[in-house]
Each structure stands twice: as C-alpha cells, then as structure tokens.
Amino acid sequence: MANAKDIREGGCLCGAVRYRVDLTEATHSTCHCRHCQKTHGAPFGMFTVVPVEYFTWLSEPAGEARASDRAVRRFCVQCGTPMTWESPEYPDQQSFSSATLDDPSGLTIAYELFVSRRFPFIAPIEGAKQYQADWEA
Ligand SMILES: [Zn+2]
Ligand SMILES: [Zn+2]
C-alpha cells in the first residue's frame, strides 16, 4: 500500500484549465472567510492541499486576482472558475479548488477555517477541526 497512488484530473467548467494531481498526501478543507464566499459566489470555498510536486498543470489558468497581500487566486479567464489559492508563505504546497476534480468522490474534510463567518444554515462538518479564523488563529 505504501506506493498506492490516487491520481486524478480536474479542470474548470469550460475545460480550458486542466491539471493532474496525486491525492495520496492530500488534505481537504473548507474556508468560510468573506474572500472565499465572494470569489466562489458560494457559502464557502473547498480546498485540497498537496505537496507542490504532486500537482501538474496540463493547461494553466491565465486569471490572477488578489483579495489580500497573502495570496493570489488563479481562475479561468474564459469561464471564471476559481482554481487555486497560492501564497508565498507556503511555497512547497499547492492549494486548489476541490470541487474542480473530475471525480471529487471520497474526500474527507480535515478542517474548516473562518467558521466565525459560516452561514447560519451551514452545519459544521462532523469530525473536521473547527478554526474560528485562520489555522494559526
Ligand atoms: Zn474555463
Ligand atoms: Zn477563505
């Protein structure tokens, strides 16, 4: 089992952006911060984090937006799908929108961020660590 890989592909809604990822060491999370709510146009964002060498772009997103100095959010300029959250604070990690996986089955959410901003009709995910704000807060 040590060498078992979980290779999957994903992409944006229109297919212009594509990637391949090994989920063997992936961590999945949700973020309820206002930036994620706004940029995803949804109650929360859902992100998968993998070691950067486990992630390969097949075709990269051209769109870049910054909601803060901490990170750039990359998106498809053709269809607007939010693809990544990339911060120089974590150069060895790749964080991408979990929902863009072609096969998003079997993902377990390890933690939830900014639950202080959670929409009142969204329940906490059972078993997931709950952080009021950032994972450092
Ligand atoms: Zn697209
Ligand atoms: Zn967020």
mmCIF file of N, CA, C and O in Angstrom, residues 45-101:
data_model
loop_
_atom_site.group_PDB
_atom_site.id
_atom_site.type_symbol
_atom_site.label_atom_id
_atom_site.label_comp_id
_atom_site.label_asym_id
_atom_site.label_seq_id
_atom_site.Cartn_x
_atom_site.Cartn_y
_atom_site.Cartn_z
ATOM 1 N N GLY A 45 -15.618 28.152 0.391
ATOM 2 C CA GLY A 45 -14.726 27.529 -0.584
ATOM 3 C C GLY A 45 -14.262 26.188 -0.045
ATOM 4 O O GLY A 45 -14.245 25.971 1.163
ATOM 5 N N MET A 46 -13.911 25.285 -0.945
ATOM 6 C CA MET A 46 -13.404 23.973 -0.537
ATOM 7 C C MET A 46 -12.074 23.767 -1.249
ATOM 8 O O MET A 46 -11.991 23.884 -2.474
ATOM 9 N N PHE A 47 -11.029 23.496 -0.456
ATOM 10 C CA PHE A 47 -9.673 23.435 -0.999
ATOM 11 C C PHE A 47 -8.986 22.116 -0.665
ATOM 12 O O PHE A 47 -9.162 21.578 0.427
ATOM 13 N N THR A 48 -8.215 21.638 -1.614
ATOM 14 C CA THR A 48 -7.339 20.494 -1.407
ATOM 15 C C THR A 48 -5.905 21.003 -1.453
ATOM 16 O O THR A 48 -5.554 21.776 -2.338
ATOM 17 N N VAL A 49 -5.101 20.569 -0.481
ATOM 18 C CA VAL A 49 -3.695 20.965 -0.409
ATOM 19 C C VAL A 49 -2.826 19.732 -0.587
ATOM 20 O O VAL A 49 -3.030 18.719 0.091
ATOM 21 N N VAL A 50 -1.869 19.823 -1.521
ATOM 22 C CA VAL A 50 -0.935 18.723 -1.763
ATOM 23 C C VAL A 50 0.485 19.280 -1.836
ATOM 24 O O VAL A 50 0.676 20.471 -2.117
ATOM 25 N N PRO A 51 1.508 18.433 -1.605
ATOM 26 C CA PRO A 51 2.880 18.865 -1.873
ATOM 27 C C PRO A 51 2.983 19.296 -3.330
ATOM 28 O O PRO A 51 2.391 18.661 -4.207
ATOM 29 N N VAL A 52 3.689 20.393 -3.578
ATOM 30 C CA VAL A 52 3.672 21.025 -4.895
ATOM 31 C C VAL A 52 4.106 20.058 -6.001
ATOM 32 O O VAL A 52 3.608 20.124 -7.133
ATOM 33 N N GLU A 53 4.989 19.106 -5.669
ATOM 34 C CA GLU A 53 5.467 18.159 -6.685
ATOM 35 C C GLU A 53 4.403 17.116 -7.046
ATOM 36 O O GLU A 53 4.579 16.359 -7.984
ATOM 37 N N TYR A 54 3.292 17.093 -6.307
ATOM 38 C CA TYR A 54 2.207 16.153 -6.592
ATOM 39 C C TYR A 54 1.182 16.735 -7.553
ATOM 40 O O TYR A 54 0.184 16.098 -7.879
ATOM 41 N N PHE A 55 1.410 17.989 -7.963
ATOM 42 C CA PHE A 55 0.431 18.709 -8.776
ATOM 43 C C PHE A 55 1.060 19.150 -10.088
ATOM 44 O O PHE A 55 2.156 19.719 -10.100
ATOM 45 N N THR A 56 0.392 18.897 -11.200
ATOM 46 C CA THR A 56 0.906 19.285 -12.520
ATOM 47 C C THR A 56 -0.189 19.980 -13.322
ATOM 48 O O THR A 56 -1.295 19.438 -13.475
ATOM 49 N N TRP A 57 0.141 21.150 -13.832
ATOM 50 C CA TRP A 57 -0.803 21.805 -14.751
ATOM 51 C C TRP A 57 -0.715 21.136 -16.122
ATOM 52 O O TRP A 57 0.368 20.934 -16.649
ATOM 53 N N LEU A 58 -1.835 20.827 -16.706
ATOM 54 C CA LEU A 58 -1.879 20.399 -18.100
ATOM 55 C C LEU A 58 -2.127 21.625 -18.976
ATOM 56 O O LEU A 58 -1.632 21.723 -20.088
ATOM 57 N N SER A 59 -2.927 22.565 -18.448
ATOM 58 C CA SER A 59 -3.064 23.897 -19.045
ATOM 59 C C SER A 59 -3.388 24.869 -17.911
ATOM 60 O O SER A 59 -4.356 24.674 -17.179
ATOM 61 N N GLU A 60 -2.549 25.877 -17.742
ATOM 62 C CA GLU A 60 -2.616 26.754 -16.571
ATOM 63 C C GLU A 60 -3.700 27.826 -16.706
ATOM 64 O O GLU A 60 -3.994 28.279 -17.808
ATOM 65 N N PRO A 61 -4.256 28.256 -15.563
ATOM 66 C CA PRO A 61 -5.214 29.373 -15.606
ATOM 67 C C PRO A 61 -4.492 30.686 -15.866
ATOM 68 O O PRO A 61 -3.396 30.915 -15.349
ATOM 69 N N ALA A 62 -5.089 31.558 -16.662
ATOM 70 C CA ALA A 62 -4.469 32.844 -17.003
ATOM 71 C C ALA A 62 -4.895 33.950 -16.039
ATOM 72 O O ALA A 62 -4.219 34.968 -15.929
ATOM 73 N N GLY A 63 -5.998 33.769 -15.339
ATOM 74 C CA GLY A 63 -6.516 34.815 -14.469
ATOM 75 C C GLY A 63 -5.836 34.837 -13.117
ATOM 76 O O GLY A 63 -5.585 33.781 -12.527
ATOM 77 N N GLU A 64 -5.536 36.059 -12.628
ATOM 78 C CA GLU A 64 -4.964 36.209 -11.297
ATOM 79 C C GLU A 64 -5.684 37.338 -10.589
ATOM 80 O O GLU A 64 -5.897 38.408 -11.162
ATOM 81 N N ALA A 65 -6.068 37.092 -9.328
ATOM 82 C CA ALA A 65 -6.726 38.122 -8.527
ATOM 83 C C ALA A 65 -6.179 38.062 -7.108
ATOM 84 O O ALA A 65 -5.857 36.984 -6.609
ATOM 85 N N ARG A 66 -6.073 39.222 -6.486
ATOM 86 C CA ARG A 66 -5.606 39.283 -5.099
ATOM 87 C C ARG A 66 -6.666 39.958 -4.241
ATOM 88 O O ARG A 66 -7.047 41.094 -4.514
ATOM 89 N N ALA A 67 -7.111 39.228 -3.201
ATOM 90 C CA ALA A 67 -8.020 39.835 -2.234
ATOM 91 C C ALA A 67 -7.227 40.409 -1.068
ATOM 92 O O ALA A 67 -7.727 41.223 -0.309
ATOM 93 N N SER A 68 -5.971 39.954 -0.932
ATOM 94 C CA SER A 68 -5.091 40.440 0.130
ATOM 95 C C SER A 68 -3.660 40.269 -0.350
ATOM 96 O O SER A 68 -3.405 39.725 -1.420
ATOM 97 N N ASP A 69 -2.712 40.740 0.484
ATOM 98 C CA ASP A 69 -1.300 40.589 0.135
ATOM 99 C C ASP A 69 -0.827 39.144 0.302
ATOM 100 O O ASP A 69 0.250 38.794 -0.152
ATOM 101 N N ARG A 70 -1.612 38.328 0.974
ATOM 102 C CA ARG A 70 -1.156 36.994 1.360
ATOM 103 C C ARG A 70 -1.084 36.023 0.199
ATOM 104 O O ARG A 70 -0.273 35.114 0.208
ATOM 105 N N ALA A 71 -1.979 36.188 -0.766
ATOM 106 C CA ALA A 71 -2.097 35.120 -1.757
ATOM 107 C C ALA A 71 -2.664 35.631 -3.066
ATOM 108 O O ALA A 71 -3.326 36.669 -3.118
ATOM 109 N N VAL A 72 -2.399 34.872 -4.109
ATOM 110 C CA VAL A 72 -3.040 35.117 -5.395
ATOM 111 C C VAL A 72 -4.030 33.983 -5.634
ATOM 112 O O VAL A 72 -3.764 32.825 -5.296
ATOM 113 N N ARG A 73 -5.173 34.348 -6.147
ATOM 114 C CA ARG A 73 -6.185 33.363 -6.525
ATOM 115 C C ARG A 73 -6.204 33.298 -8.040
ATOM 116 O O ARG A 73 -6.420 34.305 -8.709
ATOM 117 N N ARG A 74 -5.956 32.131 -8.581
ATOM 118 C CA ARG A 74 -5.921 31.983 -10.037
ATOM 119 C C ARG A 74 -7.238 31.381 -10.522
ATOM 120 O O ARG A 74 -7.826 30.528 -9.865
ATOM 121 N N PHE A 75 -7.699 31.869 -11.660
ATOM 122 C CA PHE A 75 -9.002 31.449 -12.165
ATOM 123 C C PHE A 75 -8.968 31.356 -13.682
ATOM 124 O O PHE A 75 -8.090 31.914 -14.343
ATOM 125 N N CYS A 76 -9.945 30.670 -14.244
ATOM 126 C CA CYS A 76 -10.065 30.567 -15.696
ATOM 127 C C CYS A 76 -10.657 31.861 -16.241
ATOM 128 O O CYS A 76 -11.730 32.287 -15.814
ATOM 129 N N VAL A 77 -9.955 32.497 -17.179
ATOM 130 C CA VAL A 77 -10.455 33.755 -17.734
ATOM 131 C C VAL A 77 -11.624 33.539 -18.699
ATOM 132 O O VAL A 77 -12.334 34.475 -19.031
ATOM 133 N N GLN A 78 -11.814 32.313 -19.154
ATOM 134 C CA GLN A 78 -12.912 32.041 -20.094
ATOM 135 C C GLN A 78 -14.239 31.777 -19.383
ATOM 136 O O GLN A 78 -15.286 32.227 -19.829
ATOM 137 N N CYS A 79 -14.205 31.024 -18.287
ATOM 138 C CA CYS A 79 -15.463 30.663 -17.615
ATOM 139 C C CYS A 79 -15.536 31.148 -16.171
ATOM 140 O O CYS A 79 -16.591 31.058 -15.548
ATOM 141 N N GLY A 80 -14.428 31.668 -15.626
ATOM 142 C CA GLY A 80 -14.446 32.259 -14.287
ATOM 143 C C GLY A 80 -14.276 31.298 -13.131
ATOM 144 O O GLY A 80 -14.307 31.724 -11.971
ATOM 145 N N THR A 81 -14.085 30.018 -13.401
ATOM 146 C CA THR A 81 -13.953 29.046 -12.312
ATOM 147 C C THR A 81 -12.749 29.366 -11.420
ATOM 148 O O THR A 81 -11.631 29.481 -11.925
ATOM 149 N N PRO A 82 -12.957 29.508 -10.101
ATOM 150 C CA PRO A 82 -11.823 29.701 -9.188
ATOM 151 C C PRO A 82 -11.006 28.407 -9.086
ATOM 152 O O PRO A 82 -11.570 27.352 -8.785
ATOM 153 N N MET A 83 -9.702 28.498 -9.342
ATOM 154 C CA MET A 83 -8.881 27.286 -9.413
ATOM 155 C C MET A 83 -7.948 27.099 -8.218
ATOM 156 O O MET A 83 -7.802 25.988 -7.733
ATOM 157 N N THR A 84 -7.267 28.165 -7.783
ATOM 158 C CA THR A 84 -6.247 27.984 -6.750
ATOM 159 C C THR A 84 -6.241 29.119 -5.741
ATOM 160 O O THR A 84 -6.793 30.197 -5.976
ATOM 161 N N TRP A 85 -5.580 28.853 -4.640
ATOM 162 C CA TRP A 85 -5.184 29.858 -3.649
ATOM 163 C C TRP A 85 -3.707 29.616 -3.423
ATOM 164 O O TRP A 85 -3.323 28.555 -2.930
ATOM 165 N N GLU A 86 -2.839 30.563 -3.841
ATOM 166 C CA GLU A 86 -1.396 30.335 -3.808
ATOM 167 C C GLU A 86 -0.726 31.442 -3.005
ATOM 168 O O GLU A 86 -0.883 32.623 -3.310
ATOM 169 N N SER A 87 0.025 31.041 -1.987
ATOM 170 C CA SER A 87 0.683 32.013 -1.118
ATOM 171 C C SER A 87 2.173 31.764 -1.058
ATOM 172 O O SER A 87 2.615 30.619 -0.939
ATOM 173 N N PRO A 88 2.977 32.852 -1.117
ATOM 174 C CA PRO A 88 4.422 32.702 -0.930
ATOM 175 C C PRO A 88 4.775 32.183 0.457
ATOM 176 O O PRO A 88 5.889 31.733 0.682
ATOM 177 N N GLU A 89 3.803 32.221 1.399
ATOM 178 C CA GLU A 89 4.045 31.660 2.730
ATOM 179 C C GLU A 89 4.165 30.136 2.678
ATOM 180 O O GLU A 89 4.723 29.517 3.573
ATOM 181 N N TYR A 90 3.616 29.529 1.634
ATOM 182 C CA TYR A 90 3.616 28.060 1.531
ATOM 183 C C TYR A 90 4.116 27.622 0.156
ATOM 184 O O TYR A 90 3.358 27.062 -0.640
ATOM 185 N N PRO A 91 5.401 27.879 -0.124
ATOM 186 C CA PRO A 91 5.927 27.612 -1.469
ATOM 187 C C PRO A 91 5.983 26.125 -1.816
ATOM 188 O O PRO A 91 6.054 25.773 -2.987
ATOM 189 N N ASP A 92 5.935 25.258 -0.793
ATOM 190 C CA ASP A 92 6.032 23.814 -1.032
ATOM 191 C C ASP A 92 4.669 23.154 -1.166
ATOM 192 O O ASP A 92 4.568 21.942 -1.254
ATOM 193 N N GLN A 93 3.595 23.963 -1.169
ATOM 194 C CA GLN A 93 2.249 23.407 -1.249
ATOM 195 C C GLN A 93 1.501 23.960 -2.460
ATOM 196 O O GLN A 93 1.734 25.083 -2.884
ATOM 197 N N GLN A 94 0.594 23.145 -2.984
ATOM 198 C CA GLN A 94 -0.351 23.632 -3.985
ATOM 199 C C GLN A 94 -1.749 23.468 -3.418
ATOM 200 O O GLN A 94 -2.116 22.374 -2.988
ATOM 201 N N SER A 95 -2.492 24.543 -3.401
ATOM 202 C CA SER A 95 -3.861 24.542 -2.906
ATOM 203 C C SER A 95 -4.797 24.823 -4.075
ATOM 204 O O SER A 95 -4.621 25.804 -4.783
ATOM 205 N N PHE A 96 -5.774 23.946 -4.281
ATOM 206 C CA PHE A 96 -6.682 24.144 -5.412
ATOM 207 C C PHE A 96 -8.125 23.849 -5.002
ATOM 208 O O PHE A 96 -8.377 23.195 -3.985
ATOM 209 N N SER A 97 -9.057 24.319 -5.799
ATOM 210 C CA SER A 97 -10.481 24.128 -5.510
ATOM 211 C C SER A 97 -10.859 22.664 -5.676
ATOM 212 O O SER A 97 -10.865 22.129 -6.785
ATOM 213 N N SER A 98 -11.200 22.015 -4.563
ATOM 214 C CA SER A 98 -11.506 20.577 -4.580
ATOM 215 C C SER A 98 -12.634 20.234 -5.548
ATOM 216 O O SER A 98 -12.623 19.180 -6.191
ATOM 217 N N ALA A 99 -13.596 21.139 -5.673
ATOM 218 C CA ALA A 99 -14.785 20.859 -6.479
ATOM 219 C C ALA A 99 -14.474 20.790 -7.973
ATOM 220 O O ALA A 99 -15.309 20.353 -8.764
ATOM 221 N N THR A 100 -13.259 21.221 -8.367
ATOM 222 C CA THR A 100 -12.896 21.152 -9.782
ATOM 223 C C THR A 100 -12.353 19.781 -10.181
ATOM 224 O O THR A 100 -12.072 19.550 -11.362
ATOM 225 N N LEU A 101 -12.196 18.869 -9.210
ATOM 226 C CA LEU A 101 -11.800 17.500 -9.560
ATOM 227 C C LEU A 101 -12.877 16.864 -10.430
ATOM 228 O O LEU A 101 -14.080 17.020 -10.155
#
